[in-house]
JSON list of C-alpha atoms in Angstrom, two decimals:
[
{"chain": "A", "resi": 24, "resn": "UNK", "atom": "CA", "xyz": [0.02, 0.00, 0.02]},
{"chain": "A", "resi": 25, "resn": "UNK", "atom": "CA", "xyz": [1.35, 3.40, -1.00]},
{"chain": "A", "resi": 26, "resn": "UNK", "atom": "CA", "xyz": [1.74, 6.05, 1.70]},
{"chain": "A", "resi": 27, "resn": "UNK", "atom": "CA", "xyz": [-0.27, 9.25, 1.45]},
{"chain": "A", "resi": 28, "resn": "UNK", "atom": "CA", "xyz": [2.03, 11.70, -0.39]},
{"chain": "A", "resi": 29, "resn": "UNK", "atom": "CA", "xyz": [0.84, 14.88, 1.23]},
{"chain": "A", "resi": 30, "resn": "UNK", "atom": "CA", "xyz": [1.22, 13.35, 4.71]},
{"chain": "A", "resi": 31, "resn": "UNK", "atom": "CA", "xyz": [4.73, 12.16, 3.95]},
{"chain": "A", "resi": 32, "resn": "UNK", "atom": "CA", "xyz": [5.63, 15.64, 2.74]},
{"chain": "A", "resi": 33, "resn": "UNK", "atom": "CA", "xyz": [4.36, 17.15, 5.97]},
{"chain": "A", "resi": 34, "resn": "UNK", "atom": "CA", "xyz": [6.23, 14.64, 8.11]},
{"chain": "A", "resi": 35, "resn": "UNK", "atom": "CA", "xyz": [9.38, 15.34, 6.09]},
{"chain": "A", "resi": 36, "resn": "UNK", "atom": "CA", "xyz": [9.04, 19.10, 6.72]},
{"chain": "A", "resi": 37, "resn": "UNK", "atom": "CA", "xyz": [8.53, 18.55, 10.42]},
{"chain": "A", "resi": 38, "resn": "UNK", "atom": "CA", "xyz": [11.64, 16.21, 10.60]},
{"chain": "A", "resi": 39, "resn": "UNK", "atom": "CA", "xyz": [13.77, 18.74, 8.77]},
{"chain": "A", "resi": 40, "resn": "UNK", "atom": "CA", "xyz": [12.64, 21.76, 10.84]},
{"chain": "A", "resi": 41, "resn": "UNK", "atom": "CA", "xyz": [13.03, 19.91, 14.11]},
{"chain": "A", "resi": 42, "resn": "UNK", "atom": "CA", "xyz": [16.67, 19.37, 13.30]},
{"chain": "A", "resi": 43, "resn": "UNK", "atom": "CA", "xyz": [17.24, 23.04, 12.60]},
{"chain": "A", "resi": 44, "resn": "UNK", "atom": "CA", "xyz": [17.31, 25.21, 15.77]},
{"chain": "A", "resi": 45, "resn": "UNK", "atom": "CA", "xyz": [17.22, 28.50, 13.92]},
{"chain": "A", "resi": 46, "resn": "UNK", "atom": "CA", "xyz": [14.67, 27.38, 11.26]},
{"chain": "A", "resi": 47, "resn": "UNK", "atom": "CA", "xyz": [14.79, 27.54, 7.53]},
{"chain": "A", "resi": 48, "resn": "UNK", "atom": "CA", "xyz": [13.52, 29.99, 4.89]},
{"chain": "A", "resi": 49, "resn": "UNK", "atom": "CA", "xyz": [11.22, 28.81, 2.14]},
{"chain": "A", "resi": 50, "resn": "UNK", "atom": "CA", "xyz": [14.10, 28.89, -0.32]},
{"chain": "A", "resi": 51, "resn": "UNK", "atom": "CA", "xyz": [16.20, 26.67, 1.96]},
{"chain": "A", "resi": 52, "resn": "UNK", "atom": "CA", "xyz": [13.25, 24.32, 2.51]},
{"chain": "A", "resi": 53, "resn": "UNK", "atom": "CA", "xyz": [12.68, 24.05, -1.27]},
{"chain": "A", "resi": 54, "resn": "UNK", "atom": "CA", "xyz": [16.28, 23.20, -1.82]},
{"chain": "A", "resi": 55, "resn": "UNK", "atom": "CA", "xyz": [16.37, 20.64, 0.97]},
{"chain": "A", "resi": 56, "resn": "UNK", "atom": "CA", "xyz": [13.04, 18.94, 0.06]},
{"chain": "A", "resi": 57, "resn": "UNK", "atom": "CA", "xyz": [13.47, 19.36, -3.68]},
{"chain": "A", "resi": 58, "resn": "UNK", "atom": "CA", "xyz": [9.87, 20.49, -4.03]},
{"chain": "A", "resi": 59, "resn": "UNK", "atom": "CA", "xyz": [8.20, 23.32, -5.95]},
{"chain": "A", "resi": 60, "resn": "UNK", "atom": "CA", "xyz": [7.61, 26.46, -3.91]},
{"chain": "A", "resi": 61, "resn": "UNK", "atom": "CA", "xyz": [3.85, 26.27, -4.41]},
{"chain": "A", "resi": 62, "resn": "UNK", "atom": "CA", "xyz": [3.70, 22.61, -3.07]},
{"chain": "A", "resi": 63, "resn": "UNK", "atom": "CA", "xyz": [5.89, 23.46, -0.17]},
{"chain": "A", "resi": 64, "resn": "UNK", "atom": "CA", "xyz": [3.98, 26.57, 0.78]},
{"chain": "A", "resi": 65, "resn": "UNK", "atom": "CA", "xyz": [0.71, 24.59, 0.95]},
{"chain": "A", "resi": 66, "resn": "UNK", "atom": "CA", "xyz": [2.32, 22.07, 3.22]},
{"chain": "A", "resi": 67, "resn": "UNK", "atom": "CA", "xyz": [4.01, 24.68, 5.48]},
{"chain": "A", "resi": 68, "resn": "UNK", "atom": "CA", "xyz": [0.81, 26.83, 5.67]},
{"chain": "A", "resi": 69, "resn": "UNK", "atom": "CA", "xyz": [-1.19, 23.72, 6.73]},
{"chain": "A", "resi": 70, "resn": "UNK", "atom": "CA", "xyz": [1.35, 22.95, 9.45]},
{"chain": "A", "resi": 71, "resn": "UNK", "atom": "CA", "xyz": [1.34, 26.51, 10.52]},
{"chain": "A", "resi": 72, "resn": "UNK", "atom": "CA", "xyz": [-2.45, 26.72, 10.79]},
{"chain": "A", "resi": 73, "resn": "UNK", "atom": "CA", "xyz": [-2.30, 23.57, 12.92]},
{"chain": "A", "resi": 74, "resn": "UNK", "atom": "CA", "xyz": [0.22, 25.19, 15.29]},
{"chain": "A", "resi": 75, "resn": "UNK", "atom": "CA", "xyz": [3.02, 22.77, 14.55]},
{"chain": "A", "resi": 76, "resn": "UNK", "atom": "CA", "xyz": [5.18, 25.22, 12.64]},
{"chain": "A", "resi": 77, "resn": "UNK", "atom": "CA", "xyz": [5.55, 28.95, 13.14]},
{"chain": "A", "resi": 78, "resn": "UNK", "atom": "CA", "xyz": [7.21, 31.78, 11.22]},
{"chain": "A", "resi": 79, "resn": "UNK", "atom": "CA", "xyz": [9.94, 33.93, 12.80]},
{"chain": "A", "resi": 80, "resn": "UNK", "atom": "CA", "xyz": [10.91, 36.73, 10.36]},
{"chain": "A", "resi": 81, "resn": "UNK", "atom": "CA", "xyz": [11.67, 34.89, 7.09]},
{"chain": "A", "resi": 82, "resn": "UNK", "atom": "CA", "xyz": [12.33, 31.55, 8.71]},
{"chain": "A", "resi": 83, "resn": "UNK", "atom": "CA", "xyz": [9.99, 28.70, 9.61]},
{"chain": "A", "resi": 84, "resn": "UNK", "atom": "CA", "xyz": [10.63, 26.49, 12.66]},
{"chain": "A", "resi": 85, "resn": "UNK", "atom": "CA", "xyz": [8.77, 23.92, 14.80]},
{"chain": "A", "resi": 86, "resn": "UNK", "atom": "CA", "xyz": [6.45, 25.85, 17.17]},
{"chain": "A", "resi": 87, "resn": "UNK", "atom": "CA", "xyz": [5.76, 25.22, 20.86]},
{"chain": "A", "resi": 88, "resn": "UNK", "atom": "CA", "xyz": [2.72, 23.11, 19.87]},
{"chain": "A", "resi": 89, "resn": "UNK", "atom": "CA", "xyz": [5.03, 20.64, 18.09]},
{"chain": "A", "resi": 90, "resn": "UNK", "atom": "CA", "xyz": [6.79, 19.76, 21.34]},
{"chain": "A", "resi": 91, "resn": "UNK", "atom": "CA", "xyz": [3.44, 19.39, 23.12]},
{"chain": "A", "resi": 92, "resn": "UNK", "atom": "CA", "xyz": [1.88, 17.36, 20.36]},
{"chain": "A", "resi": 93, "resn": "UNK", "atom": "CA", "xyz": [4.79, 15.04, 20.23]},
{"chain": "A", "resi": 94, "resn": "UNK", "atom": "CA", "xyz": [4.70, 14.12, 23.94]},
{"chain": "A", "resi": 95, "resn": "UNK", "atom": "CA", "xyz": [3.78, 10.54, 24.65]},
{"chain": "A", "resi": 96, "resn": "UNK", "atom": "CA", "xyz": [1.47, 11.35, 27.55]},
{"chain": "A", "resi": 97, "resn": "UNK", "atom": "CA", "xyz": [0.00, 14.39, 26.05]},
{"chain": "A", "resi": 98, "resn": "UNK", "atom": "CA", "xyz": [-3.26, 14.37, 28.01]},
{"chain": "A", "resi": 99, "resn": "UNK", "atom": "CA", "xyz": [-1.51, 14.34, 31.36]},
{"chain": "A", "resi": 100, "resn": "UNK", "atom": "CA", "xyz": [0.63, 17.21, 30.16]},
{"chain": "A", "resi": 101, "resn": "UNK", "atom": "CA", "xyz": [-2.44, 19.28, 29.37]},
{"chain": "A", "resi": 102, "resn": "UNK", "atom": "CA", "xyz": [-4.14, 18.48, 32.62]},
{"chain": "A", "resi": 103, "resn": "UNK", "atom": "CA", "xyz": [-1.13, 19.72, 34.56]},
{"chain": "A", "resi": 104, "resn": "UNK", "atom": "CA", "xyz": [-0.72, 22.84, 32.45]},
{"chain": "A", "resi": 105, "resn": "UNK", "atom": "CA", "xyz": [-4.33, 23.98, 32.70]},
{"chain": "A", "resi": 106, "resn": "UNK", "atom": "CA", "xyz": [-5.21, 22.84, 36.28]},
{"chain": "A", "resi": 107, "resn": "UNK", "atom": "CA", "xyz": [-4.58, 26.30, 37.89]},
{"chain": "A", "resi": 108, "resn": "UNK", "atom": "CA", "xyz": [-6.71, 27.92, 35.17]},
{"chain": "A", "resi": 109, "resn": "UNK", "atom": "CA", "xyz": [-9.65, 25.64, 35.84]},
{"chain": "A", "resi": 110, "resn": "UNK", "atom": "CA", "xyz": [-9.28, 26.13, 39.59]},
{"chain": "A", "resi": 111, "resn": "UNK", "atom": "CA", "xyz": [-9.32, 29.92, 39.21]},
{"chain": "A", "resi": 112, "resn": "UNK", "atom": "CA", "xyz": [-12.39, 29.94, 36.85]},
{"chain": "A", "resi": 113, "resn": "UNK", "atom": "CA", "xyz": [-14.31, 27.39, 38.97]},
{"chain": "A", "resi": 114, "resn": "UNK", "atom": "CA", "xyz": [-13.66, 29.46, 42.15]},
{"chain": "A", "resi": 115, "resn": "UNK", "atom": "CA", "xyz": [-14.88, 32.69, 40.45]},
{"chain": "A", "resi": 116, "resn": "UNK", "atom": "CA", "xyz": [-17.91, 31.24, 38.63]},
{"chain": "A", "resi": 117, "resn": "UNK", "atom": "CA", "xyz": [-18.91, 28.39, 41.01]},
{"chain": "A", "resi": 118, "resn": "UNK", "atom": "CA", "xyz": [-20.12, 26.47, 37.96]},
{"chain": "A", "resi": 119, "resn": "UNK", "atom": "CA", "xyz": [-18.86, 23.44, 36.03]},
{"chain": "A", "resi": 120, "resn": "UNK", "atom": "CA", "xyz": [-15.60, 24.18, 34.28]},
{"chain": "A", "resi": 121, "resn": "UNK", "atom": "CA", "xyz": [-14.26, 21.80, 31.62]},
{"chain": "A", "resi": 122, "resn": "UNK", "atom": "CA", "xyz": [-11.00, 21.32, 29.68]},
{"chain": "A", "resi": 123, "resn": "UNK", "atom": "CA", "xyz": [-11.71, 19.78, 26.32]},
{"chain": "A", "resi": 124, "resn": "UNK", "atom": "CA", "xyz": [-9.56, 18.53, 23.41]},
{"chain": "A", "resi": 125, "resn": "UNK", "atom": "CA", "xyz": [-10.53, 17.74, 19.83]},
{"chain": "A", "resi": 126, "resn": "UNK", "atom": "CA", "xyz": [-9.63, 14.13, 19.05]},
{"chain": "A", "resi": 127, "resn": "UNK", "atom": "CA", "xyz": [-10.74, 12.24, 15.99]},
{"chain": "A", "resi": 128, "resn": "UNK", "atom": "CA", "xyz": [-14.45, 12.87, 15.33]},
{"chain": "A", "resi": 129, "resn": "UNK", "atom": "CA", "xyz": [-15.31, 14.28, 18.76]},
{"chain": "A", "resi": 130, "resn": "UNK", "atom": "CA", "xyz": [-14.44, 16.14, 21.90]},
{"chain": "A", "resi": 131, "resn": "UNK", "atom": "CA", "xyz": [-13.07, 14.53, 25.00]},
{"chain": "A", "resi": 132, "resn": "UNK", "atom": "CA", "xyz": [-13.11, 16.07, 28.45]},
{"chain": "A", "resi": 133, "resn": "UNK", "atom": "CA", "xyz": [-9.56, 15.94, 29.84]},
{"chain": "A", "resi": 134, "resn": "UNK", "atom": "CA", "xyz": [-10.34, 17.51, 33.19]},
{"chain": "A", "resi": 135, "resn": "UNK", "atom": "CA", "xyz": [-13.18, 19.29, 34.98]},
{"chain": "A", "resi": 136, "resn": "UNK", "atom": "CA", "xyz": [-14.17, 20.95, 38.30]},
{"chain": "A", "resi": 137, "resn": "UNK", "atom": "CA", "xyz": [-17.69, 20.69, 39.49]},
{"chain": "A", "resi": 138, "resn": "UNK", "atom": "CA", "xyz": [-19.54, 23.45, 41.29]},
{"chain": "A", "resi": 139, "resn": "UNK", "atom": "CA", "xyz": [-20.79, 23.04, 44.87]},
{"chain": "A", "resi": 140, "resn": "UNK", "atom": "CA", "xyz": [-24.24, 24.29, 43.94]},
{"chain": "A", "resi": 141, "resn": "UNK", "atom": "CA", "xyz": [-27.16, 22.08, 45.02]},
{"chain": "A", "resi": 142, "resn": "UNK", "atom": "CA", "xyz": [-28.42, 21.97, 41.41]},
{"chain": "A", "resi": 143, "resn": "UNK", "atom": "CA", "xyz": [-25.50, 21.54, 39.06]},
{"chain": "A", "resi": 144, "resn": "UNK", "atom": "CA", "xyz": [-24.45, 20.36, 35.62]},
{"chain": "A", "resi": 145, "resn": "UNK", "atom": "CA", "xyz": [-22.83, 16.85, 35.74]},
{"chain": "A", "resi": 146, "resn": "UNK", "atom": "CA", "xyz": [-19.67, 16.26, 33.71]},
{"chain": "A", "resi": 147, "resn": "UNK", "atom": "CA", "xyz": [-19.24, 13.24, 31.42]},
{"chain": "A", "resi": 148, "resn": "UNK", "atom": "CA", "xyz": [-15.49, 12.61, 31.19]},
{"chain": "A", "resi": 149, "resn": "UNK", "atom": "CA", "xyz": [-15.52, 9.28, 29.37]},
{"chain": "A", "resi": 150, "resn": "UNK", "atom": "CA", "xyz": [-17.75, 10.36, 26.50]},
{"chain": "A", "resi": 151, "resn": "UNK", "atom": "CA", "xyz": [-16.71, 11.43, 22.99]},
{"chain": "A", "resi": 152, "resn": "UNK", "atom": "CA", "xyz": [-18.99, 14.44, 22.36]},
{"chain": "A", "resi": 153, "resn": "UNK", "atom": "CA", "xyz": [-20.53, 15.47, 19.04]},
{"chain": "A", "resi": 154, "resn": "UNK", "atom": "CA", "xyz": [-18.58, 18.26, 17.35]},
{"chain": "A", "resi": 155, "resn": "UNK", "atom": "CA", "xyz": [-21.65, 19.91, 15.82]},
{"chain": "A", "resi": 156, "resn": "UNK", "atom": "CA", "xyz": [-23.76, 20.42, 18.98]},
{"chain": "A", "resi": 157, "resn": "UNK", "atom": "CA", "xyz": [-21.18, 20.68, 21.76]},
{"chain": "A", "resi": 158, "resn": "UNK", "atom": "CA", "xyz": [-19.79, 24.13, 22.51]},
{"chain": "A", "resi": 159, "resn": "UNK", "atom": "CA", "xyz": [-16.23, 22.82, 22.62]},
{"chain": "A", "resi": 160, "resn": "UNK", "atom": "CA", "xyz": [-16.96, 20.87, 19.44]},
{"chain": "A", "resi": 161, "resn": "UNK", "atom": "CA", "xyz": [-18.19, 23.89, 17.54]},
{"chain": "A", "resi": 162, "resn": "UNK", "atom": "CA", "xyz": [-15.10, 25.91, 18.64]},
{"chain": "A", "resi": 163, "resn": "UNK", "atom": "CA", "xyz": [-12.97, 23.06, 17.42]},
{"chain": "A", "resi": 164, "resn": "UNK", "atom": "CA", "xyz": [-14.72, 22.95, 14.02]},
{"chain": "A", "resi": 165, "resn": "UNK", "atom": "CA", "xyz": [-14.26, 26.73, 13.69]},
{"chain": "A", "resi": 166, "resn": "UNK", "atom": "CA", "xyz": [-10.54, 26.13, 13.75]},
{"chain": "A", "resi": 167, "resn": "UNK", "atom": "CA", "xyz": [-10.59, 23.54, 10.97]},
{"chain": "A", "resi": 168, "resn": "UNK", "atom": "CA", "xyz": [-11.68, 24.87, 7.61]},
{"chain": "A", "resi": 169, "resn": "UNK", "atom": "CA", "xyz": [-11.09, 21.43, 6.12]},
{"chain": "A", "resi": 170, "resn": "UNK", "atom": "CA", "xyz": [-13.84, 19.99, 8.37]},
{"chain": "A", "resi": 171, "resn": "UNK", "atom": "CA", "xyz": [-16.13, 22.95, 7.78]},
{"chain": "A", "resi": 172, "resn": "UNK", "atom": "CA", "xyz": [-15.95, 22.21, 4.01]},
{"chain": "A", "resi": 173, "resn": "UNK", "atom": "CA", "xyz": [-17.85, 18.96, 4.59]},
{"chain": "A", "resi": 174, "resn": "UNK", "atom": "CA", "xyz": [-20.75, 20.66, 6.41]},
{"chain": "A", "resi": 175, "resn": "UNK", "atom": "CA", "xyz": [-23.85, 21.41, 4.39]},
{"chain": "A", "resi": 176, "resn": "UNK", "atom": "CA", "xyz": [-26.01, 22.90, 7.22]},
{"chain": "A", "resi": 177, "resn": "UNK", "atom": "CA", "xyz": [-26.23, 26.61, 6.41]},
{"chain": "A", "resi": 178, "resn": "UNK", "atom": "CA", "xyz": [-27.27, 27.56, 9.96]},
{"chain": "A", "resi": 179, "resn": "UNK", "atom": "CA", "xyz": [-24.36, 25.73, 11.47]},
{"chain": "A", "resi": 180, "resn": "UNK", "atom": "CA", "xyz": [-21.93, 27.26, 8.96]},
{"chain": "A", "resi": 181, "resn": "UNK", "atom": "CA", "xyz": [-23.19, 30.72, 9.79]},
{"chain": "A", "resi": 182, "resn": "UNK", "atom": "CA", "xyz": [-22.71, 29.92, 13.48]},
{"chain": "A", "resi": 183, "resn": "UNK", "atom": "CA", "xyz": [-19.20, 28.65, 12.90]},
{"chain": "A", "resi": 184, "resn": "UNK", "atom": "CA", "xyz": [-18.36, 31.89, 10.97]},
{"chain": "A", "resi": 185, "resn": "UNK", "atom": "CA", "xyz": [-19.60, 33.88, 14.04]},
{"chain": "A", "resi": 186, "resn": "UNK", "atom": "CA", "xyz": [-17.42, 31.76, 16.30]},
{"chain": "A", "resi": 187, "resn": "UNK", "atom": "CA", "xyz": [-14.43, 32.44, 14.16]},
{"chain": "A", "resi": 188, "resn": "UNK", "atom": "CA", "xyz": [-15.11, 36.20, 14.61]},
{"chain": "A", "resi": 189, "resn": "UNK", "atom": "CA", "xyz": [-15.74, 36.10, 18.35]},
{"chain": "A", "resi": 190, "resn": "UNK", "atom": "CA", "xyz": [-13.73, 33.22, 19.59]},
{"chain": "A", "resi": 191, "resn": "UNK", "atom": "CA", "xyz": [-16.75, 32.03, 21.63]},
{"chain": "A", "resi": 192, "resn": "UNK", "atom": "CA", "xyz": [-18.95, 29.00, 20.99]},
{"chain": "A", "resi": 193, "resn": "UNK", "atom": "CA", "xyz": [-22.32, 28.14, 22.55]},
{"chain": "A", "resi": 194, "resn": "UNK", "atom": "CA", "xyz": [-24.41, 25.13, 23.38]},
{"chain": "A", "resi": 195, "resn": "UNK", "atom": "CA", "xyz": [-27.80, 26.39, 24.32]},
{"chain": "A", "resi": 196, "resn": "UNK", "atom": "CA", "xyz": [-29.58, 23.15, 25.36]},
{"chain": "A", "resi": 197, "resn": "UNK", "atom": "CA", "xyz": [-28.67, 21.51, 22.05]},
{"chain": "A", "resi": 198, "resn": "UNK", "atom": "CA", "xyz": [-27.02, 18.42, 23.55]},
{"chain": "A", "resi": 199, "resn": "UNK", "atom": "CA", "xyz": [-28.50, 18.33, 27.05]},
{"chain": "A", "resi": 200, "resn": "UNK", "atom": "CA", "xyz": [-31.98, 19.86, 27.93]},
{"chain": "A", "resi": 201, "resn": "UNK", "atom": "CA", "xyz": [-31.53, 22.37, 30.82]},
{"chain": "A", "resi": 202, "resn": "UNK", "atom": "CA", "xyz": [-27.91, 23.03, 30.22]},
{"chain": "A", "resi": 203, "resn": "UNK", "atom": "CA", "xyz": [-26.18, 26.08, 28.64]},
{"chain": "A", "resi": 204, "resn": "UNK", "atom": "CA", "xyz": [-22.49, 26.10, 28.02]},
{"chain": "A", "resi": 205, "resn": "UNK", "atom": "CA", "xyz": [-19.93, 28.37, 26.40]},
{"chain": "A", "resi": 206, "resn": "UNK", "atom": "CA", "xyz": [-16.44, 27.48, 25.14]},
{"chain": "A", "resi": 207, "resn": "UNK", "atom": "CA", "xyz": [-13.40, 29.59, 24.27]},
{"chain": "A", "resi": 208, "resn": "UNK", "atom": "CA", "xyz": [-9.78, 29.14, 23.38]},
{"chain": "A", "resi": 209, "resn": "UNK", "atom": "CA", "xyz": [-6.99, 27.99, 25.77]},
{"chain": "A", "resi": 210, "resn": "UNK", "atom": "CA", "xyz": [-3.50, 29.40, 25.67]},
{"chain": "A", "resi": 211, "resn": "UNK", "atom": "CA", "xyz": [-3.60, 29.48, 21.87]},
{"chain": "A", "resi": 212, "resn": "UNK", "atom": "CA", "xyz": [-6.01, 29.05, 18.93]},
{"chain": "A", "resi": 213, "resn": "UNK", "atom": "CA", "xyz": [-4.04, 26.08, 17.57]},
{"chain": "A", "resi": 214, "resn": "UNK", "atom": "CA", "xyz": [-6.18, 23.08, 16.65]},
{"chain": "A", "resi": 215, "resn": "UNK", "atom": "CA", "xyz": [-3.86, 20.97, 18.89]},
{"chain": "A", "resi": 216, "resn": "UNK", "atom": "CA", "xyz": [-4.56, 23.15, 21.96]},
{"chain": "A", "resi": 217, "resn": "UNK", "atom": "CA", "xyz": [-7.24, 22.32, 24.56]},
{"chain": "A", "resi": 218, "resn": "UNK", "atom": "CA", "xyz": [-10.28, 24.62, 25.02]},
{"chain": "A", "resi": 219, "resn": "UNK", "atom": "CA", "xyz": [-12.12, 25.79, 28.09]},
{"chain": "A", "resi": 220, "resn": "UNK", "atom": "CA", "xyz": [-15.95, 25.62, 28.70]},
{"chain": "A", "resi": 221, "resn": "UNK", "atom": "CA", "xyz": [-18.18, 26.73, 31.46]},
{"chain": "A", "resi": 222, "resn": "UNK", "atom": "CA", "xyz": [-21.64, 25.15, 31.84]},
{"chain": "A", "resi": 223, "resn": "UNK", "atom": "CA", "xyz": [-24.77, 26.33, 33.82]},
{"chain": "A", "resi": 224, "resn": "UNK", "atom": "CA", "xyz": [-28.19, 24.86, 34.51]},
{"chain": "A", "resi": 225, "resn": "UNK", "atom": "CA", "xyz": [-30.44, 26.96, 32.23]},
{"chain": "A", "resi": 226, "resn": "UNK", "atom": "CA", "xyz": [-32.47, 28.36, 35.14]},
{"chain": "A", "resi": 227, "resn": "UNK", "atom": "CA", "xyz": [-29.29, 29.87, 36.69]},
{"chain": "A", "resi": 228, "resn": "UNK", "atom": "CA", "xyz": [-27.78, 31.11, 33.45]},
{"chain": "A", "resi": 229, "resn": "UNK", "atom": "CA", "xyz": [-27.70, 34.88, 32.58]},
{"chain": "A", "resi": 230, "resn": "UNK", "atom": "CA", "xyz": [-25.89, 36.75, 29.83]},
{"chain": "A", "resi": 231, "resn": "UNK", "atom": "CA", "xyz": [-24.13, 38.76, 32.58]},
{"chain": "A", "resi": 232, "resn": "UNK", "atom": "CA", "xyz": [-22.76, 35.52, 34.18]},
{"chain": "A", "resi": 233, "resn": "UNK", "atom": "CA", "xyz": [-21.48, 34.38, 30.78]},
{"chain": "A", "resi": 234, "resn": "UNK", "atom": "CA", "xyz": [-19.73, 37.68, 30.16]},
{"chain": "A", "resi": 235, "resn": "UNK", "atom": "CA", "xyz": [-18.16, 37.54, 33.65]},
{"chain": "A", "resi": 236, "resn": "UNK", "atom": "CA", "xyz": [-17.02, 33.93, 32.90]},
{"chain": "A", "resi": 237, "resn": "UNK", "atom": "CA", "xyz": [-15.33, 35.01, 29.73]},
{"chain": "A", "resi": 238, "resn": "UNK", "atom": "CA", "xyz": [-13.44, 37.79, 31.51]},
{"chain": "A", "resi": 239, "resn": "UNK", "atom": "CA", "xyz": [-12.48, 35.36, 34.27]},
{"chain": "A", "resi": 240, "resn": "UNK", "atom": "CA", "xyz": [-11.07, 32.81, 31.71]},
{"chain": "A", "resi": 241, "resn": "UNK", "atom": "CA", "xyz": [-9.00, 35.46, 29.92]},
{"chain": "A", "resi": 242, "resn": "UNK", "atom": "CA", "xyz": [-7.63, 36.72, 33.25]},
{"chain": "A", "resi": 243, "resn": "UNK", "atom": "CA", "xyz": [-6.70, 33.17, 34.31]},
{"chain": "A", "resi": 244, "resn": "UNK", "atom": "CA", "xyz": [-5.06, 32.34, 31.02]},
{"chain": "A", "resi": 245, "resn": "UNK", "atom": "CA", "xyz": [-2.99, 35.55, 31.25]},
{"chain": "A", "resi": 246, "resn": "UNK", "atom": "CA", "xyz": [-2.09, 34.91, 34.94]},
{"chain": "A", "resi": 247, "resn": "UNK", "atom": "CA", "xyz": [-1.01, 31.28, 34.42]},
{"chain": "A", "resi": 248, "resn": "UNK", "atom": "CA", "xyz": [0.51, 31.47, 30.95]},
{"chain": "A", "resi": 249, "resn": "UNK", "atom": "CA", "xyz": [3.44, 28.98, 30.83]},
{"chain": "A", "resi": 250, "resn": "UNK", "atom": "CA", "xyz": [6.81, 30.64, 30.44]},
{"chain": "A", "resi": 251, "resn": "UNK", "atom": "CA", "xyz": [7.43, 28.84, 27.17]},
{"chain": "A", "resi": 252, "resn": "UNK", "atom": "CA", "xyz": [4.32, 30.27, 25.58]}
]
C-alpha cells in the first residue's frame, strides 16, 4: 500500500525543521526538500495553521505546539498545564468548568471541576462528544476549515463563522436539555490546543454571568501562561 504523499511531505518538513534550531527559509526548504515552492507553501501553511510550525521573520521552525503534540502522555501534560486555570475559573464562577480537546471525530473532556451548587451540571469525562452540537466541538470545528468544507448545514456554517469572529462558541440546550455552555480558546488558537468551557443549569444562566465567565477565563489564562508560551 502506497503512503499518502501529502502526509509524507508534511512529516518530512517537520523532521527537517525539528533538526534546525534557527529554522529555515522557504528557499532553503525548497532546496532541502526538492519540491516546488507552491507545493511546499501549501504544506507549510497547513502545518502553521495547525500550530506545529511557526514563522519567525523569514524563517520557519517547529512551534511550541509541536513539542506538546509530540509528547507521549499528552493528555496528562495538558491537565497539569491547565489545572490552575480551571481552579481559578471554578472558584470565580462556582459552575462546572471543563477542559476539552478535539480528538478524531469528537471532543473529549480531559479535566473538569464541578460546582458546589445544590443543582449543578454533571460532567461526562469518558464520552466522546458530538462536534456539531457541543460548545467545545463547535469551537474546534471553527478552527478547522477542512472539516467545515464537509458541512452542508447553512445555519451551522453561519454559527461557525460567528465563532471564528468572536472566539466564543455556545451550546444552548442542544445536547442536554436544561444546560447552557460556552467555550473559548485556551493558551492558543491552535487546533492541537485544549479549550475551556463553562456550563450552567439553564435556570441559573444569565448573559451577565457568561460575560463574567469569559473575562475570568481570559484573566486566568494571562495569569497562568506557561513561560514557554
